[in-house]
Short mmCIF file of C-alpha atoms and ligand atoms in Angstrom, two decimals:
data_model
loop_
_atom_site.label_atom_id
_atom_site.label_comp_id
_atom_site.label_asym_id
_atom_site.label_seq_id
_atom_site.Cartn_x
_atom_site.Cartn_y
_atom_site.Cartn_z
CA UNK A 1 0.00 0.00 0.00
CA UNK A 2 0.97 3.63 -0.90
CA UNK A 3 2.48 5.50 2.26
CA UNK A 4 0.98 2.67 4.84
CA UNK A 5 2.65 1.94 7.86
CA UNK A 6 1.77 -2.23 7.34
CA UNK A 7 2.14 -3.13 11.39
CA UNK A 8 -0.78 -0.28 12.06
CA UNK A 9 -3.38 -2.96 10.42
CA UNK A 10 -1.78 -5.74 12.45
CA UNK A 11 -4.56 -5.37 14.83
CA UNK A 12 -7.39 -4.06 12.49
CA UNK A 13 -8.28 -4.40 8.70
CA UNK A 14 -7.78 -1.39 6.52
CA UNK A 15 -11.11 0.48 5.96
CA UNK A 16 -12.48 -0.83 2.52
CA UNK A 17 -14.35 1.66 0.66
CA UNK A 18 -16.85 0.71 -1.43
CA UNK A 19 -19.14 3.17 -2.99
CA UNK A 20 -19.82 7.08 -3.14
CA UNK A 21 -22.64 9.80 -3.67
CA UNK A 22 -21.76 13.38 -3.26
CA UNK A 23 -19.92 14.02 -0.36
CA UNK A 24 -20.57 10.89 0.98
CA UNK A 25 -18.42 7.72 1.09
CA UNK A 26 -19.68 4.59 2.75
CA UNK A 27 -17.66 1.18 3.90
CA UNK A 28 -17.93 -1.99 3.42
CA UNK A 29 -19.79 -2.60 6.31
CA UNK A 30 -22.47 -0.08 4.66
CA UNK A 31 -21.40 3.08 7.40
CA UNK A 32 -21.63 6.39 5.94
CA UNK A 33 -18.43 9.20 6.16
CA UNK A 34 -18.50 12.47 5.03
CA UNK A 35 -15.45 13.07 2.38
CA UNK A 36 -14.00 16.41 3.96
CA UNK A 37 -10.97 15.03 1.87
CA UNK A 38 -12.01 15.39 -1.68
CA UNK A 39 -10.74 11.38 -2.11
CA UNK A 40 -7.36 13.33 -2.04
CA UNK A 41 -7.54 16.58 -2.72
CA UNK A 42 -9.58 15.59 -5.74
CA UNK A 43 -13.13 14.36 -5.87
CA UNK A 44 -14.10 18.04 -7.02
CA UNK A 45 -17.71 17.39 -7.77
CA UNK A 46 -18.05 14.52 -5.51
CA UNK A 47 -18.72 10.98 -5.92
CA UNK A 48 -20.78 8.80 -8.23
CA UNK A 49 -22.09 11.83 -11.10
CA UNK A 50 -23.13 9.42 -13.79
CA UNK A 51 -22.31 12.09 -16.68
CA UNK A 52 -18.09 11.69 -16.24
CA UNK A 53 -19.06 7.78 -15.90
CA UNK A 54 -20.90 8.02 -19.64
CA UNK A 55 -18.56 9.93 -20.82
CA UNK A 56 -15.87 7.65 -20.32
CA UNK A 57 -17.83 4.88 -21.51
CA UNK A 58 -18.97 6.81 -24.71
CA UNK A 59 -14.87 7.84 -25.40
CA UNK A 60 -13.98 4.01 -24.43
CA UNK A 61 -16.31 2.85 -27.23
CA UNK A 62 -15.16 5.78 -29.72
CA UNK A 63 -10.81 5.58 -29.56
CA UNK A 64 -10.05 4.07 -26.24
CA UNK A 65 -6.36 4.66 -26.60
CA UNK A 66 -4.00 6.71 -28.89
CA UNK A 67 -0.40 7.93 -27.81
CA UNK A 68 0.26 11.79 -28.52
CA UNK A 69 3.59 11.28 -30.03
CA UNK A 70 3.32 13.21 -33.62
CA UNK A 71 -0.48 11.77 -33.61
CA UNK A 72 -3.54 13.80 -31.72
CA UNK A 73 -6.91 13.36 -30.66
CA UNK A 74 -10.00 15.09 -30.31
CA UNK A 75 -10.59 15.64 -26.74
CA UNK A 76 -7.04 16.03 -25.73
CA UNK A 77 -7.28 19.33 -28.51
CA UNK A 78 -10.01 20.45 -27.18
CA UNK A 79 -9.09 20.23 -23.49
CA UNK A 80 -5.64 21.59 -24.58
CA UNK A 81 -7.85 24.54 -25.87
CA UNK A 82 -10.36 24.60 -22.94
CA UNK A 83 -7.13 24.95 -20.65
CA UNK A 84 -5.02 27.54 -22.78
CA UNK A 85 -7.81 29.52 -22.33
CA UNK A 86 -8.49 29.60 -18.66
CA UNK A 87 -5.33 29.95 -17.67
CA UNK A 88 -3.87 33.12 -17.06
CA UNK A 89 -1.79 35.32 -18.92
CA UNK A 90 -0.12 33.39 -22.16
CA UNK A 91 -0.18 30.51 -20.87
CA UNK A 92 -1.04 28.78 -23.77
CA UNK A 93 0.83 25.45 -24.21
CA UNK A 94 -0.26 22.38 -22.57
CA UNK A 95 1.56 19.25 -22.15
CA UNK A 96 -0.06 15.91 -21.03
CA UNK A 97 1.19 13.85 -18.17
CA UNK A 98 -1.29 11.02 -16.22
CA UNK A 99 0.21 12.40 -12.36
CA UNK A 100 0.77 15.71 -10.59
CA UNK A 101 4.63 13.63 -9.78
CA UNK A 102 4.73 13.44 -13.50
CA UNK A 103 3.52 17.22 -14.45
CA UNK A 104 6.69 18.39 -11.44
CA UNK A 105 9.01 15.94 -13.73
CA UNK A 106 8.16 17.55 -16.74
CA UNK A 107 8.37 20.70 -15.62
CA UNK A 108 11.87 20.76 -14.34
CA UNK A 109 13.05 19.11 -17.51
CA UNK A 110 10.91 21.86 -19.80
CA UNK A 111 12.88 24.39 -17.97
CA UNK A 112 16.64 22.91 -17.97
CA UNK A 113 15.76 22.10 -22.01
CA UNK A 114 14.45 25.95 -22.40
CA UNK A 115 17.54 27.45 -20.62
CA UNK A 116 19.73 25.06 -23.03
CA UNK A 117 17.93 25.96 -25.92
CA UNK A 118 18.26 29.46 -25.10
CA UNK A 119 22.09 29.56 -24.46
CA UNK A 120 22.00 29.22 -20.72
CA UNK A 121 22.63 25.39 -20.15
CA UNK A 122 24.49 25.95 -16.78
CA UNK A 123 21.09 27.09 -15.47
CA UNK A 124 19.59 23.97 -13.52
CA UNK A 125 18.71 24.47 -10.30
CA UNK A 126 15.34 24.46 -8.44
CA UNK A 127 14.45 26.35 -4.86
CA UNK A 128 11.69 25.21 -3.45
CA UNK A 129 9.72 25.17 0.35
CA UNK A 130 11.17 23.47 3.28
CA UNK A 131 8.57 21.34 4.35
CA UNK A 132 6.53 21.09 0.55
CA UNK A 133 5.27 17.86 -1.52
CA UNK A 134 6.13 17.90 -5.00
CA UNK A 135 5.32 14.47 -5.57
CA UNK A 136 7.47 11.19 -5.50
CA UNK A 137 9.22 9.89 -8.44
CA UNK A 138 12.96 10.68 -8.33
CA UNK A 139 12.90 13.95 -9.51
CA UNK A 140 9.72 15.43 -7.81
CA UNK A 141 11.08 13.88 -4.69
CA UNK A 142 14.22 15.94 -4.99
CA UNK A 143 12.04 18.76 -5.18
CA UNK A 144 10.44 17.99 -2.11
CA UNK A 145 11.22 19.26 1.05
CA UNK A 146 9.74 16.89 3.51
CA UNK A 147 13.62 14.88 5.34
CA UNK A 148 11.18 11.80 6.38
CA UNK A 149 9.88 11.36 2.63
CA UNK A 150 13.48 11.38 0.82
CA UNK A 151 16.35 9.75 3.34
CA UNK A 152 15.45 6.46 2.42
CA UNK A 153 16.37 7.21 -1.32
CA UNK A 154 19.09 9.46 -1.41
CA UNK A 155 21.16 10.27 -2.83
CA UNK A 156 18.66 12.02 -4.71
CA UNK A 157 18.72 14.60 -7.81
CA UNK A 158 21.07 16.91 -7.13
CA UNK A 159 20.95 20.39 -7.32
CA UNK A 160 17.34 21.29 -5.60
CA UNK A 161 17.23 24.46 -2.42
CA UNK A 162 14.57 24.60 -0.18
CA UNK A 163 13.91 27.61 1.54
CA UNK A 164 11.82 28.73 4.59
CA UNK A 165 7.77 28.02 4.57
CA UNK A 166 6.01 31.14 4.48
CA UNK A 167 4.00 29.94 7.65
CA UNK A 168 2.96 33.29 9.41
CA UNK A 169 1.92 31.62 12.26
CA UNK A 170 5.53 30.63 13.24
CA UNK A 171 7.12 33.07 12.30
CA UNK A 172 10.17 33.47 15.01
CA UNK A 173 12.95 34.65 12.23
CA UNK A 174 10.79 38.52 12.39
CA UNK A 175 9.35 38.63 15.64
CA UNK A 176 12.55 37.33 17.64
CA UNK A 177 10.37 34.99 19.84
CA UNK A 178 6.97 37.44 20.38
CA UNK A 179 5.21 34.87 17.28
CA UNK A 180 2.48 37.45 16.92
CA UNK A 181 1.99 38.16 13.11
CA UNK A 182 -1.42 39.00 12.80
CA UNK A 183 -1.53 42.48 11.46
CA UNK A 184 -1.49 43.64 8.17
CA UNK A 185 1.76 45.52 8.01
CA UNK A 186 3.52 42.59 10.14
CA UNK A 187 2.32 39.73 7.70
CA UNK A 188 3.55 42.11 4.58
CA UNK A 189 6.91 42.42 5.87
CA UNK A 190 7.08 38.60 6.95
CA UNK A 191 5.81 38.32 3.50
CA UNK A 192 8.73 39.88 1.76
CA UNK A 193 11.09 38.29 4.43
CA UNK A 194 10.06 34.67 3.39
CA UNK A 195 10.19 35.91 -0.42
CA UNK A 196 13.93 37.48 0.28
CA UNK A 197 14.58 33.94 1.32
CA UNK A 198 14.57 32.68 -2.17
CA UNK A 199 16.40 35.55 -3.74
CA UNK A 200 19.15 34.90 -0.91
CA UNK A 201 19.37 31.58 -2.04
CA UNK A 202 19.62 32.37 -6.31
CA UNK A 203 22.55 34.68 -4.65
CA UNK A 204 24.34 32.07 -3.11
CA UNK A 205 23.69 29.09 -5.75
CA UNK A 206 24.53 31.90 -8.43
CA UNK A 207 21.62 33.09 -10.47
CA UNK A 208 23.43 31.76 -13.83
CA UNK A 209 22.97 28.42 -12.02
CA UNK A 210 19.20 28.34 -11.05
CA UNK A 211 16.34 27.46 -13.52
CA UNK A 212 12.98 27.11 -11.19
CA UNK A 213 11.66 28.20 -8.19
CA UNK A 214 8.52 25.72 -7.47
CA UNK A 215 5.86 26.87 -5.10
CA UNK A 216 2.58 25.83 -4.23
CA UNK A 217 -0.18 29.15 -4.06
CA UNK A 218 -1.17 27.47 -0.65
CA UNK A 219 1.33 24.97 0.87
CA UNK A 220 -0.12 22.11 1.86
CA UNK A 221 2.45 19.95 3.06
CA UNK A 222 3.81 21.32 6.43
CA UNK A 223 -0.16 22.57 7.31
CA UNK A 224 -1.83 24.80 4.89
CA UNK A 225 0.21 28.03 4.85
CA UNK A 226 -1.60 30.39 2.18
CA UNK A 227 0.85 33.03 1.28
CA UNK A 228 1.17 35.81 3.14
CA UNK A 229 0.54 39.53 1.60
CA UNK A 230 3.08 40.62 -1.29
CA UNK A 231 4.25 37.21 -0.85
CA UNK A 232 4.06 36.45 -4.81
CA UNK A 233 4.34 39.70 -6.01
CA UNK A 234 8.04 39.79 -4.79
CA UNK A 235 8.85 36.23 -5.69
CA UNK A 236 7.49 37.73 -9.19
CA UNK A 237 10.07 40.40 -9.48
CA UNK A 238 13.05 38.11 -8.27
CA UNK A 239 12.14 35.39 -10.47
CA UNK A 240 12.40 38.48 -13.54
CA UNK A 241 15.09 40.30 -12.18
CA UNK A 242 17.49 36.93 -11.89
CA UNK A 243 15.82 35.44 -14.87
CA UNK A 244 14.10 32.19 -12.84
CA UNK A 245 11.20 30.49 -13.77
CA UNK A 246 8.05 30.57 -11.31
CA UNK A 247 6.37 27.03 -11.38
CA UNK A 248 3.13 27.63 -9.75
CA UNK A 249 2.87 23.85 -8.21
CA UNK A 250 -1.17 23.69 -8.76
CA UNK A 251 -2.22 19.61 -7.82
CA UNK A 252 -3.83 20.76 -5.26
CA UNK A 253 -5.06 24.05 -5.90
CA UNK A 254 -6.23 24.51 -9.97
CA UNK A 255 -9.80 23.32 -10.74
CA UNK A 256 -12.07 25.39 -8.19
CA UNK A 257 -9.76 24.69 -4.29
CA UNK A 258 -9.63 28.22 -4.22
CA UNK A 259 -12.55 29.42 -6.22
CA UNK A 260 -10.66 30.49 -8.76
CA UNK A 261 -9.77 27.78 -12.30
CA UNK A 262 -6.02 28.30 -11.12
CA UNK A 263 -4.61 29.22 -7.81
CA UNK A 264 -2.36 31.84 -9.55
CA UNK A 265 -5.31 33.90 -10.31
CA UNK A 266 -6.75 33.69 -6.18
CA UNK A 267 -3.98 35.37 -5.74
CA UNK A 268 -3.01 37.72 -8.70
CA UNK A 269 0.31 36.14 -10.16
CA UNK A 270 2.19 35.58 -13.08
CA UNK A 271 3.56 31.98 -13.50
CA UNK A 272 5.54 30.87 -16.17
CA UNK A 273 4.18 26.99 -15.54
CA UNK A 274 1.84 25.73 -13.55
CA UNK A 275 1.82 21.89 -13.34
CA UNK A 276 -1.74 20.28 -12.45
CA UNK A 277 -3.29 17.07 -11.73
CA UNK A 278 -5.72 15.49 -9.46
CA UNK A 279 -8.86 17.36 -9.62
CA UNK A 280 -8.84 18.20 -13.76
CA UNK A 281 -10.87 15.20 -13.97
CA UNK A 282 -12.30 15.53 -10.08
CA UNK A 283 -10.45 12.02 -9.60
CA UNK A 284 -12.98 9.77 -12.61
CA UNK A 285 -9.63 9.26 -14.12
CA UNK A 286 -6.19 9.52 -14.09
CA UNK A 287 -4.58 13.04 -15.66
CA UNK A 288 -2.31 15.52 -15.39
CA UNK A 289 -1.48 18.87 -17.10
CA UNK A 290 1.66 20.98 -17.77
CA UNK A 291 0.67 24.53 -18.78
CA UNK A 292 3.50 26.53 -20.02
CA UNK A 293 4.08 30.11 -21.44
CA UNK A 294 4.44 31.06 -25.34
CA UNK A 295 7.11 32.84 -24.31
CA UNK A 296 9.04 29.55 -22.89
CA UNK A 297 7.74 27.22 -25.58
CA UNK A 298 8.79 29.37 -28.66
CA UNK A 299 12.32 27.65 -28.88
CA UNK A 300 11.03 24.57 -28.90
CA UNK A 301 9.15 25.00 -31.93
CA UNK A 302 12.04 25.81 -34.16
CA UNK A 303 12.65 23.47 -36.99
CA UNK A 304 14.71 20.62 -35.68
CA UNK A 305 14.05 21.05 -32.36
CA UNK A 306 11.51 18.92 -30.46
CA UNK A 307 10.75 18.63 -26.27
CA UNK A 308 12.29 15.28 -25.76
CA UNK A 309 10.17 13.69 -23.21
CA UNK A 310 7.06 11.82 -23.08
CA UNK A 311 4.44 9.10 -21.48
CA UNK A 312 2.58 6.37 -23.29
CA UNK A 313 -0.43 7.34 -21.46
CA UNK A 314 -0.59 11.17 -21.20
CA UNK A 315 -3.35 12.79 -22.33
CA UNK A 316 -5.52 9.35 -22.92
CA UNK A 317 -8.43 9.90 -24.77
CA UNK A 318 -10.42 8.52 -21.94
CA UNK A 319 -9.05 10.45 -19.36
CA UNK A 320 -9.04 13.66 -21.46
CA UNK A 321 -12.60 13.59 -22.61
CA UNK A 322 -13.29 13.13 -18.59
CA UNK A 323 -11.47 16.05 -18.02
CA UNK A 324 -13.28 18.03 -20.78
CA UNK A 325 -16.55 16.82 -19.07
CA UNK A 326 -15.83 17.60 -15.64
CA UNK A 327 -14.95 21.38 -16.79
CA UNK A 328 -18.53 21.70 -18.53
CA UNK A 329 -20.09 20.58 -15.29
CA UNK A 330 -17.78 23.08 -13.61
CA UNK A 331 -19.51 25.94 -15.65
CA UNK A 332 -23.15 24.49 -16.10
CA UNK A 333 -23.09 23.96 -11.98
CA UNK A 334 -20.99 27.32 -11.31
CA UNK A 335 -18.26 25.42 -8.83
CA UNK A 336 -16.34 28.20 -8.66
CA UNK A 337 -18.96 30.81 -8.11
CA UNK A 338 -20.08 28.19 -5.23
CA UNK A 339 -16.86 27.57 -4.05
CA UNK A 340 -16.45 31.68 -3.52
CA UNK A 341 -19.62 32.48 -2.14
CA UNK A 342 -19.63 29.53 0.32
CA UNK A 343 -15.53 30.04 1.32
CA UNK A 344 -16.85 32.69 3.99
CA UNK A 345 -19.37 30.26 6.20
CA UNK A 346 -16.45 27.12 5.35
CA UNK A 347 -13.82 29.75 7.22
CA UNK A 348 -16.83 30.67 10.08
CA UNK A 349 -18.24 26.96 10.77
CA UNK A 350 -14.11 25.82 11.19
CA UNK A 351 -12.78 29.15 12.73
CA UNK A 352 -15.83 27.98 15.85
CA UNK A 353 -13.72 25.29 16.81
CA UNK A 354 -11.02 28.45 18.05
CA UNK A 355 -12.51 28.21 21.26
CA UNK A 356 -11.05 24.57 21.42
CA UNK A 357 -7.97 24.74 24.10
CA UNK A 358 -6.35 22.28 21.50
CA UNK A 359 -7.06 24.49 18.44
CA UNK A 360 -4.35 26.70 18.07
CA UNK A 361 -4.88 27.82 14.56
CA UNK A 362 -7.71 27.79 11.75
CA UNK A 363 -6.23 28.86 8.22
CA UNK A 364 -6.94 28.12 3.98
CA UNK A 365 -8.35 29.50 1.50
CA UNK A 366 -11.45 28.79 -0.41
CA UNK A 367 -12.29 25.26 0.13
CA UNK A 368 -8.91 24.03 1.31
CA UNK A 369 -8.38 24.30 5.39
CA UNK A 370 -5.84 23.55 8.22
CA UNK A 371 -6.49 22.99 11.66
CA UNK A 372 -3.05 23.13 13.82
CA UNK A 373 -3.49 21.86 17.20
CA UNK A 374 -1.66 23.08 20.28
CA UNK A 375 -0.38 22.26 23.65
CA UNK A 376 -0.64 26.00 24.75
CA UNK A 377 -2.52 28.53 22.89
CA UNK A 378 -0.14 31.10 24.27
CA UNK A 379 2.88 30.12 24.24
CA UNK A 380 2.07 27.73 20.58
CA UNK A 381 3.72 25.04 22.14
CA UNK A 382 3.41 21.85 19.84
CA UNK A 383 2.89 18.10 20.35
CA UNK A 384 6.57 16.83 21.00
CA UNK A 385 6.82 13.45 19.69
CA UNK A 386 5.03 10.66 21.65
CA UNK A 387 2.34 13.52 22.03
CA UNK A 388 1.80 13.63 18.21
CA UNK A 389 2.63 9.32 17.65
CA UNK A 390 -0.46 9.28 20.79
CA UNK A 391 -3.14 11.57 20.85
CA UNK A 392 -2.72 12.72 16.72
CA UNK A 393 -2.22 9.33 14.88
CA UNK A 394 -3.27 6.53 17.72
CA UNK A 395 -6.55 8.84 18.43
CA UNK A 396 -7.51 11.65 16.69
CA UNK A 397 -6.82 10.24 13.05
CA UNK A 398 -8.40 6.91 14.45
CA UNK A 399 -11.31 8.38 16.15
CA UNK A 400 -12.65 11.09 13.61
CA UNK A 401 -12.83 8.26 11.10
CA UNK A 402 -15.01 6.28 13.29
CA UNK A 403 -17.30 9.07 14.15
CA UNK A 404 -17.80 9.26 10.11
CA UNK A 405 -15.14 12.14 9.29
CA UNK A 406 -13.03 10.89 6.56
CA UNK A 407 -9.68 13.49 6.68
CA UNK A 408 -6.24 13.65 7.40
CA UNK A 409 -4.44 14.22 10.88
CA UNK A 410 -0.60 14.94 9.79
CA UNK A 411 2.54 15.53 11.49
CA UNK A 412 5.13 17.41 9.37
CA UNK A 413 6.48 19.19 12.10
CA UNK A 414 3.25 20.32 13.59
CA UNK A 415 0.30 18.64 13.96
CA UNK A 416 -2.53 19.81 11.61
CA UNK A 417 -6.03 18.90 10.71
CA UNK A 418 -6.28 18.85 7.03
CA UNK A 419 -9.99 19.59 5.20
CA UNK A 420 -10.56 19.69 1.56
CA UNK A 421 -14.19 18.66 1.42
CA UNK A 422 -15.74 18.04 -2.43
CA UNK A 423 -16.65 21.92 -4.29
CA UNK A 424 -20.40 20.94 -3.60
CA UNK A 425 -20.15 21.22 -0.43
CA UNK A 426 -22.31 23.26 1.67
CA UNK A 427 -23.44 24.57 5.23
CA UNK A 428 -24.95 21.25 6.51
CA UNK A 429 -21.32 19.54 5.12
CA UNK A 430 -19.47 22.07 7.10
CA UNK A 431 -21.71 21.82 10.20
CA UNK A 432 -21.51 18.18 10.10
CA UNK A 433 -17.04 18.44 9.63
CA UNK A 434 -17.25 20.67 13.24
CA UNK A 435 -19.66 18.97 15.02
CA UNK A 436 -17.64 15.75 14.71
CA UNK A 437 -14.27 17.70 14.97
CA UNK A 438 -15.26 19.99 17.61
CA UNK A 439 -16.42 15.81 20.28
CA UNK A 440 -12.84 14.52 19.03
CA UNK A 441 -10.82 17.66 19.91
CA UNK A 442 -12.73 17.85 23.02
CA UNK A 443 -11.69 14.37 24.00
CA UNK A 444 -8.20 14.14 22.59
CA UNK A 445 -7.47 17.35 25.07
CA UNK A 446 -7.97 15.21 28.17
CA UNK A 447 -5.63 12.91 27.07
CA UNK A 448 -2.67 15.80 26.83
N1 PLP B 1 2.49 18.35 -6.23
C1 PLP B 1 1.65 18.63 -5.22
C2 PLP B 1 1.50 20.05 -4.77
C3 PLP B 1 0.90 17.62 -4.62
O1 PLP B 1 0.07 17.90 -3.61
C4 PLP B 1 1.05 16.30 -5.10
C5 PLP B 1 0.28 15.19 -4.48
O2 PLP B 1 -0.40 15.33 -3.50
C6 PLP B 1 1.93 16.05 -6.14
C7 PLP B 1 2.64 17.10 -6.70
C8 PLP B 1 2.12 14.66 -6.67
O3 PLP B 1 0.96 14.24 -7.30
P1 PLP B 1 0.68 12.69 -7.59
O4 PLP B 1 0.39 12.04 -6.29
O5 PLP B 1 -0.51 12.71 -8.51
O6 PLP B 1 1.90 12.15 -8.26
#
């Protein structure tokens, strides 16, 4: 199993899921759970719709397979289309892949071929976020950040930087110990600090040296930080003035997370790629996306030259005509208009559970929400780590599931409460997420 710690099923069976409706999931044993996962960050307009199942059926019957090497297809052109023209800017080239691990890959190598093409071939490097998830194939891993995820298969790719998370909540580097970052002008400055971070960093690696700085709008690995004010505007600027790319690191946050098509546009930046996945086809098949600027493509569409990379199955017909489907139901339901008018009561209904002693802090964006959980409001203290193996994994994780709340309870450092329920969710959804959140925090705070 994928990221499964075997001996924890020693004593009891992993949960076996076997149907969905909405934003319901129910077991084996028939018991209902509300999904205020998304599946995995993915399940965009919930389980079972019938339409992406037909469509998949209709495209298996049409031209179940054909590769995109030198031959195309239908719905991949059309998504290709769909997608050059909701994403922002000129972004207007779209690559294939059938994984967000696979879009990072690409990626990277899209931007060490552009700076070769372009005269620059010493420039190589990637910066990324010290506690991030970029996926797990060699490369993406590299990219990475998270120590726990990589030391069993190093050495690694070299030549990838990871710099501070912008996490305004622990922010100790400004505030010399005081934590408090709450207003405005504090969070801007922290802002530019953890920006200057990755400018420091293209200073010390050499800027002639560094390709890509990959960044996720929110961070989800690490506990949900979403950027702080100015944050992307300065990363903007360094990325022009030392001539980096900005990889906008979208799996998690394209396709409605943030109520926006793209979590570049949320938040008002230019990125030169964003790499997608997961919830392009809400999770009815496997896809994932590369989306890359005219500017960056043009030299590889001189004669002779070609990208030289590829994947048998990116941009299946099956899996592209899903995608295509799921982005009319996007429009024809009006996710993202749903997703922004209902962000506000998401935000109230979790930001309730505040007057938790064990709920430190509530923070996301849109539909896409951490819950960090604290020994000591005041002083922020953490779980050390027995606390976080005991009350987080052994009960909390264990007991929301069994009081129906299907979610994830993570330690990368701190221990946070992740929520990323389906886009149709709504006020009864979120009522339902607190209520059972609000009897397990209760409980698991007798037990610090
Ligand atoms: N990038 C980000 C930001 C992710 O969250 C993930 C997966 O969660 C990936 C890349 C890797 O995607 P996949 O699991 O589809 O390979």
């Amino acid at each position: 199993m994928h990221f499964t710690q075997h001996e924890a099923h020693a004593e009891k069976d992993v949960p076996i899921m076997v149907r969905g409706r909405g934003v319901h999931l129910w077991d084996a044993q028939g018991k209902r759970y509300i999904d205020g996962l998304a599946g995995l960050f993915t399940s965009q307009l919930g389980h079972g719709r019938h339409e992406l199942a037909e469509t998949a059926a209709t495209q298996m019957s049409q031209l179940e397979f054909m590769p995109l090497w030198s031959y195309a297809h239908p719905p991949a052109i059309e998504l290709a289309q769909r997608l050059a023209s909701d994403a922002p800017g000129d972004l207007n080239r779209v690559f294939f892949t059938n994984s967000g691990s696979e879009s990072v890959e690409t990626a990277w190598k899209l931007a060490k071929q552009y700076y070769k093409l372009t005269g620059k071939p010493s420039k190589h490097k990637v910066i990324s976020r010290a506690t991030a998830y970029h996926g797990t194939t060699q490369g993406a891993l590299s990219i990475t950040g998270i120590a726990d995820l990589k030391q069993n298969f190093e050495p690694l790719v070299p030549s990838t930087f990871h710099v501070s998370n912008a996490n305004a909540y622990r922010a100790p580097e400004l505030t010399a110990g005081a934590l408090e970052v709450t207003d405005r002008e504090s969070l801007e400055r922290f802002g530019r600090w953890a920006a200057d971070q990755i400018a420091l960093t293209i200073e010390a690696q050499g800027p002639e040296t560094v390709a890509a700085v990959f960044l996720e709008p929110v961070q989800n690995a690490g506990g949900c930080f979403p950027p702080p004010p100015g944050y992307f505007e300065r990363v903007r600027d360094i990325c022009d003035e030392y001539d980096v790319l900005l990889v906008s690191d979208e799996v998690i946050c394209a396709f409605g997370r943030l109520g926006h098509m793209f979590g570049a546009e949320h938040f008002d930046y230019q990125p030169d790629i964003i790499t997608t996945a997961k919830g392009i086809t809400s999770g009815y098949a496997p896809l994932g996306a590369v989306i890359a600027s005219d500017k960056l493509m043009e030299p590889f569409l001189k004669p002779g030259e070609m990208f030289g990379h590829g994947y048998t199955f990116g941009g299946h017909p099956v899996s592209t005509a899903v995608a295509l489907k799921n982005l009319q139901l996007f429009d024809e339901e009006k996710i993202l208009e749903h997703v922004r008018s209902n962000a506000g009561s998401f935000r109230g209904t979790l930001e309730k559970l505040l007057n938790l002693p064990i709920v430190g802090d509530v923070r996301g964006e849109g539909f896409f929400y951490g819950i960090e959980l604290v020994k000591d409001k005041v002083t922020r203290e953490s779980f050390n780590a027995e606390e976080s193996n005991r009350i987080l994994y052994k009960f909390i994780s264990k007991k929301l599931f069994e009081e129906g709340l299907y979610c994830r309870a993570d330690d990368r450092g701190d221990p946070v409460i992740q929520l990323s329920p389906p886009l149709i969710a709504g006020q009864s959804d979120f009522e339902g997420i607190e209520q059972i959140l609000r009897g397990v925090l209760t409980e698991a705070w007798t037990l610090i």
